[in-house]
Every structure is written in structure tokens, then in C-alpha cells.
Coordinates of C-alpha atoms in Angstrom, one line a residue:
V1 CA 75.7 35.8 31.6
V2 CA 73.9 38.5 33.5
T3 CA 70.9 37.2 35.4
L4 CA 67.8 39.4 35.6
T5 CA 65.9 38.8 38.8
R6 CA 62.7 39.7 40.6
K7 CA 64.7 40.0 43.8
R8 CA 65.1 43.6 45.0
W9 CA 68.2 45.4 43.6
K10 CA 70.2 46.9 46.3
H11 CA 72.6 49.8 46.7
M12 CA 76.1 49.1 47.9
A13 CA 78.8 51.4 49.3
A14 CA 78.0 54.3 47.0
P15 CA 74.3 55.1 47.0
N16 CA 74.3 55.7 43.3
I17 CA 75.7 52.3 42.4
T18 CA 73.0 49.6 42.1
T19 CA 74.0 45.9 42.4
D20 CA 72.3 42.8 41.1
P21 CA 72.1 40.5 44.2
Y22 CA 72.6 37.3 42.0
S23 CA 75.4 38.3 39.6
G24 CA 77.1 41.0 41.5
L25 CA 76.9 43.2 38.4
Q26 CA 77.0 46.9 39.4
M27 CA 75.2 49.6 37.4
V28 CA 75.3 53.4 37.3
E29 CA 72.7 55.6 35.7
L30 CA 74.0 57.9 32.9
S31 CA 70.7 59.5 31.9
H32 CA 68.9 62.6 32.9
E33 CA 65.3 62.1 34.1
W34 CA 62.8 62.8 31.3
D35 CA 59.3 64.3 31.6
Q36 CA 57.5 67.5 30.5
R37 CA 60.0 69.6 32.6
A38 CA 63.0 68.4 30.5
P39 CA 64.6 71.4 28.8
S40 CA 64.3 71.8 25.1
Y41 CA 66.7 73.3 22.6
P42 CA 66.0 77.0 21.9
G43 CA 63.8 77.2 18.8
Q44 CA 62.1 73.9 19.5
A45 CA 58.7 73.3 21.2
D46 CA 58.6 72.1 24.8
I47 CA 57.5 68.6 25.7
R48 CA 53.7 68.3 26.1
M49 CA 52.3 65.5 28.3
V50 CA 48.7 64.8 29.4
R51 CA 47.2 61.8 31.1
G52 CA 45.1 60.1 28.4
V53 CA 43.6 57.9 31.1
K54 CA 44.1 58.1 34.9
H55 CA 43.8 56.0 37.9
S56 CA 41.1 58.0 39.6
Q57 CA 38.8 57.8 36.7
H58 CA 39.7 54.6 34.8
G59 CA 42.0 52.6 37.1
V60 CA 44.7 52.9 34.5
L61 CA 47.5 55.4 33.8
A62 CA 48.6 56.1 30.2
W63 CA 50.3 59.3 29.0
R64 CA 49.9 61.1 25.7
T65 CA 53.1 62.9 24.7
I66 CA 54.2 65.3 22.0
T67 CA 57.9 65.9 21.9
V68 CA 60.9 66.7 19.7
M69 CA 63.1 63.6 19.9
H70 CA 66.1 65.7 20.7
T71 CA 65.2 66.3 24.4
G72 CA 67.0 64.9 27.4
T73 CA 69.6 62.2 27.0
H74 CA 69.1 61.2 23.4
M75 CA 70.8 59.3 20.6
N76 CA 71.4 60.7 17.1
A77 CA 71.5 58.4 14.0
P78 CA 73.7 59.4 11.1
I79 CA 70.6 60.5 9.1
H80 CA 70.2 63.4 11.5
L81 CA 72.9 65.4 9.6
I82 CA 73.9 63.1 6.8
Q83 CA 71.5 62.7 3.9
K84 CA 71.0 59.0 3.1
G85 CA 72.8 58.1 6.3
A86 CA 71.6 55.2 8.5
D87 CA 68.4 55.7 10.5
L88 CA 67.9 54.3 14.0
A89 CA 66.4 51.2 12.7
A90 CA 69.3 50.5 10.5
I91 CA 72.0 50.6 13.2
L92 CA 73.0 47.1 14.2
P93 CA 72.1 46.1 17.7
D94 CA 75.6 45.2 18.8
T95 CA 76.5 48.9 18.4
F96 CA 74.5 49.7 21.6
F97 CA 76.4 47.5 24.0
G98 CA 80.1 47.1 24.6
N99 CA 83.2 48.1 26.5
G100 CA 84.4 51.7 26.5
A101 CA 86.1 54.6 28.1
V102 CA 84.4 57.4 30.2
L103 CA 86.9 60.2 29.7
D104 CA 87.3 62.9 32.3
V105 CA 87.8 66.2 30.3
P106 CA 86.7 69.1 32.5
K107 CA 85.9 72.2 30.6
K108 CA 84.6 75.7 31.5
N109 CA 82.2 78.0 29.7
W110 CA 82.8 78.3 25.9
E111 CA 86.0 76.2 26.0
V112 CA 86.9 73.9 23.2
I113 CA 87.6 70.1 23.5
T114 CA 90.6 69.4 21.3
A115 CA 92.3 66.2 20.1
A116 CA 95.1 66.9 22.6
D117 CA 92.6 66.9 25.4
L118 CA 91.2 63.5 24.4
Q119 CA 94.7 62.0 23.9
K120 CA 95.8 62.9 27.4
A121 CA 92.5 62.1 29.1
K122 CA 92.1 59.0 31.2
P123 CA 91.4 56.1 30.6
E124 CA 93.1 55.2 27.4
V125 CA 90.7 54.8 24.4
K126 CA 90.8 51.5 22.5
E127 CA 89.7 50.9 19.0
G128 CA 86.0 49.9 18.9
D129 CA 85.2 51.5 22.3
I130 CA 82.0 53.3 23.2
I131 CA 83.5 56.7 24.2
V132 CA 81.8 59.0 26.8
I133 CA 83.2 62.5 27.2
V134 CA 82.5 64.1 30.6
T135 CA 83.1 67.8 30.8
G136 CA 81.1 68.5 34.0
W137 CA 78.4 70.3 32.0
H138 CA 75.7 67.8 33.0
H139 CA 75.6 69.7 36.4
K140 CA 74.2 72.7 34.5
Y141 CA 71.4 70.8 32.8
S142 CA 68.5 73.3 32.7
D143 CA 66.5 75.6 30.6
S144 CA 69.1 78.4 30.6
L145 CA 71.3 80.6 28.5
E146 CA 74.4 79.1 30.1
Y147 CA 73.5 75.4 29.5
Y148 CA 72.6 75.8 25.9
G149 CA 74.7 78.8 24.9
E150 CA 77.9 78.6 26.9
A151 CA 78.7 74.9 26.8
P152 CA 82.0 73.5 25.6
G153 CA 82.1 71.5 22.4
L154 CA 84.4 69.4 20.2
S155 CA 86.8 70.9 17.8
K156 CA 87.2 69.6 14.3
D157 CA 90.5 67.9 15.2
A158 CA 88.9 66.2 18.2
A159 CA 86.2 64.8 15.9
E160 CA 88.9 63.5 13.5
W161 CA 90.7 61.9 16.5
L162 CA 87.5 60.2 17.6
V163 CA 86.7 58.9 14.2
S164 CA 90.2 57.4 13.9
K165 CA 89.4 55.2 17.0
K166 CA 86.5 53.6 15.1
P167 CA 84.2 53.8 18.1
K168 CA 80.8 52.1 18.3
M169 CA 79.3 55.3 19.7
V170 CA 80.4 58.8 21.0
A171 CA 78.5 60.3 23.9
I172 CA 79.0 63.7 25.7
D173 CA 77.4 65.4 28.7
T174 CA 76.9 68.7 26.8
P175 CA 73.7 69.7 24.9
H176 CA 75.6 69.7 21.6
I177 CA 78.5 67.7 20.2
D178 CA 79.8 70.9 18.7
H179 CA 80.6 74.2 20.4
P180 CA 77.3 76.1 20.5
L181 CA 78.8 78.9 18.3
A182 CA 79.3 76.2 15.6
T183 CA 75.6 75.4 15.7
S184 CA 72.3 77.2 14.9
M185 CA 72.4 78.6 18.4
G186 CA 74.8 81.1 17.0
P187 CA 75.1 82.9 13.6
H188 CA 74.9 79.8 11.4
R189 CA 72.2 78.4 9.1
G190 CA 68.8 78.6 10.8
G191 CA 70.2 80.8 13.5
P192 CA 70.8 82.5 15.7
Q193 CA 68.3 80.6 17.9
M194 CA 69.9 82.4 20.8
K195 CA 70.0 86.0 19.6
R196 CA 72.2 87.4 22.3
L197 CA 74.7 84.6 22.1
A198 CA 77.3 85.9 19.6
G199 CA 77.5 89.2 21.4
E200 CA 77.8 87.6 24.9
Y201 CA 80.6 85.3 23.5
T202 CA 82.6 88.2 22.1
K203 CA 82.1 90.2 25.3
A204 CA 83.3 87.3 27.5
T205 CA 86.1 86.0 25.4
G206 CA 87.1 88.9 23.1
L207 CA 86.8 86.4 20.2
D208 CA 84.8 86.6 16.9
P209 CA 82.5 83.6 16.7
K210 CA 82.6 83.6 12.9
V211 CA 86.4 83.4 12.9
E212 CA 86.6 80.8 15.8
H213 CA 83.7 78.6 14.7
P214 CA 83.4 79.1 10.9
E215 CA 81.9 75.7 10.0
W216 CA 78.3 74.6 10.9
N217 CA 78.2 71.4 13.1
V218 CA 81.6 70.3 11.7
A219 CA 82.4 67.9 14.5
H220 CA 78.9 66.3 14.6
K221 CA 78.8 66.0 10.8
M222 CA 82.2 64.3 10.8
I223 CA 81.3 61.7 13.4
L224 CA 77.8 60.9 12.0
G225 CA 79.3 60.9 8.5
A226 CA 81.6 58.1 9.6
G227 CA 78.4 56.1 10.5
I228 CA 79.0 56.6 14.3
P229 CA 75.8 57.3 16.4
T230 CA 76.1 60.0 19.0
I231 CA 74.5 60.6 22.4
E232 CA 74.1 64.1 23.8
Q233 CA 73.1 65.3 27.3
V234 CA 74.6 62.4 29.2
G235 CA 73.9 62.9 32.9
G236 CA 72.7 60.9 35.9
D237 CA 75.6 59.7 38.1
V238 CA 78.3 59.8 35.4
D239 CA 80.7 61.4 37.9
V240 CA 80.9 58.0 39.6
V241 CA 82.5 56.3 36.5
K242 CA 84.5 59.1 34.8
G243 CA 88.1 58.3 34.3
K244 CA 87.3 54.5 34.2
R245 CA 86.7 51.8 31.7
M246 CA 83.2 50.4 31.8
T247 CA 80.8 48.3 29.9
L248 CA 78.1 50.6 28.5
A249 CA 74.6 50.2 27.0
A250 CA 72.1 52.6 25.4
T251 CA 69.4 51.3 23.2
P252 CA 67.1 53.5 21.0
W253 CA 63.8 52.6 19.4
K254 CA 63.8 50.5 16.2
F255 CA 62.6 53.7 14.5
E256 CA 62.5 53.6 10.7
H257 CA 63.6 57.0 9.3
G258 CA 64.3 58.0 12.9
D259 CA 67.0 60.7 13.3
A260 CA 66.9 60.6 17.1
C261 CA 65.2 59.4 20.2
Q262 CA 65.5 59.4 24.0
V263 CA 67.7 56.6 25.5
R264 CA 68.4 55.2 28.9
M265 CA 72.2 55.0 29.1
V266 CA 73.8 52.7 31.8
A267 CA 77.4 52.0 32.8
M268 CA 78.0 48.5 34.2
F269 CA 80.9 46.7 35.7
D270 CA 81.7 43.5 37.6
P271 CA 84.5 43.7 40.1
S272 CA 84.7 39.9 40.2
G273 CA 85.0 39.6 36.4
T274 CA 82.6 36.6 36.3
C275 CA 80.3 38.4 33.9
R276 CA 83.2 38.9 31.5
I277 CA 82.8 42.6 31.3
E278 CA 85.0 45.5 32.3
P279 CA 85.8 45.4 36.1
G280 CA 85.6 49.2 36.3
N281 CA 89.2 49.7 37.5

């Protein structure tokens, strides 16, 4: 059992690994910081935050916030893309905690993540895992054409492979589960939200986006359609744990009819094994 303590948590050998002084449990942050500066998807409003009350005037701090729930590191429930799918409140709590694999799948601008990429990635995925896919795109997290428009994304066969593993959750460090040219960022329904994107893609790759990415959000719809929640925009210190097996946790609000909300995602491991979770080897 993990013991929560009032004693100061301390950093061990690596400055981005935090260790509980009682249990020895080590934790790594997998979330981007979130505030009014967090980038928002093209076509969506920015986060708005004001101090409803403040220390100088009231001796209290409380923020008032208006936001789209799809900003920063966030979880999507099946209802996001699947009519009559489960909302956040309907997802069983044991979904949000468990052992899993943090896959190292480096990708460059506009590349596609295939089933073959996932099969050969380390570590090996086990049935029922929480799966985290790390492409390196979290380093580009920003309000930019490159971050939102040139990201890699999952192919249809990669989504089929993931679903076959019956994971608890699927997470990725890109802004979208799908390739951006398979979303409304490109010439699909509701788009293009990034009007230059299709032309830039063709200029850089010589490919026709309508031929290469003919189906709208095909990977994301397939994963959510299987009842598997997804997390987009994984970040933080995920590089510390890529290529390893971990115990992972990310808990959303109990949000009735909720399609998405921000989450704090954490990887944890215990080198001693006394907490009965993955040792992180």
C-alpha cells in the first residue's frame, strides 16, 4: 500500500523523479502545465482566467475559468466521437490506474505511426495495459503551425492493433490521436481549421492529403468505439520513462455527459517491489 505523507517529498538521482520518503515509491510527471497560456486547438477559443477573489483584496485566491476541455493534457471519453458512448462519469474507476507500457516511437513531421512501429517498439505491450506512445512531439508543445499541423499520428492499422490489445487507456504525446490531415485541421468535416495545412503538406511531402488520409478521425473513432478512453498531449518528464514498463494513473472528473477534461497523468514505479507495482525496469 502506498503511504501518503506530510513529510517533504524529495528528488533522488534524477531531478525529475520524485520519491516518497516512506514507501520509496518513485513518481514522474507526464502532464503539461495548464493555465491561460496553454495552447488551444485552431478553431477553438483560448482559455480565459481571472481572479474572482485575490489575496490583496480578500485574503483569498480563487480563479474563474472559461475553457474548452480539450486543452493541455486531457482525457477523451468514448462519447467524444461515438454517439451514445460512455461519458467520463460512466468510465469505471479501475480504468484510470494500472500497469502499462510507455512506448518509444520517435517520429518526425507528418509521419504516420503504423502497427509495425508499435509491434517493434519497446517495451512489449501486454493485454489490459495502459499504453503511452511517445513520439517526441511533446517537445514542440506550443501555439504553432508545426505543433498542431505537422504532428505524426496513428494509422488505421495502428488503431486496430491497439484495440486488439484490449488496453485500459491509450495515451499519446501529440495533439491528436490521428494524423492532423485526418482531422478537421485539414480538408475534412468542419475544416480546414488550418487553411494552409493541406498545401504545406503537399509541398513538403509531395503527397495528396485526401488520398493519404481519406477517413476523418479514423484511428480515434476506432479506439473510442471500442470503449477505450484516450489521452492526448502527454508531456512533462515522459522522456524519463519511455521504453519502460510503469504503473500509470490519470483520473478525470466524474463528469456526467462529459466528453473530455484535463487530467494529471503520473508514472510511478517501485524499484524494491514492496508496493507490488511495476519496478520500472
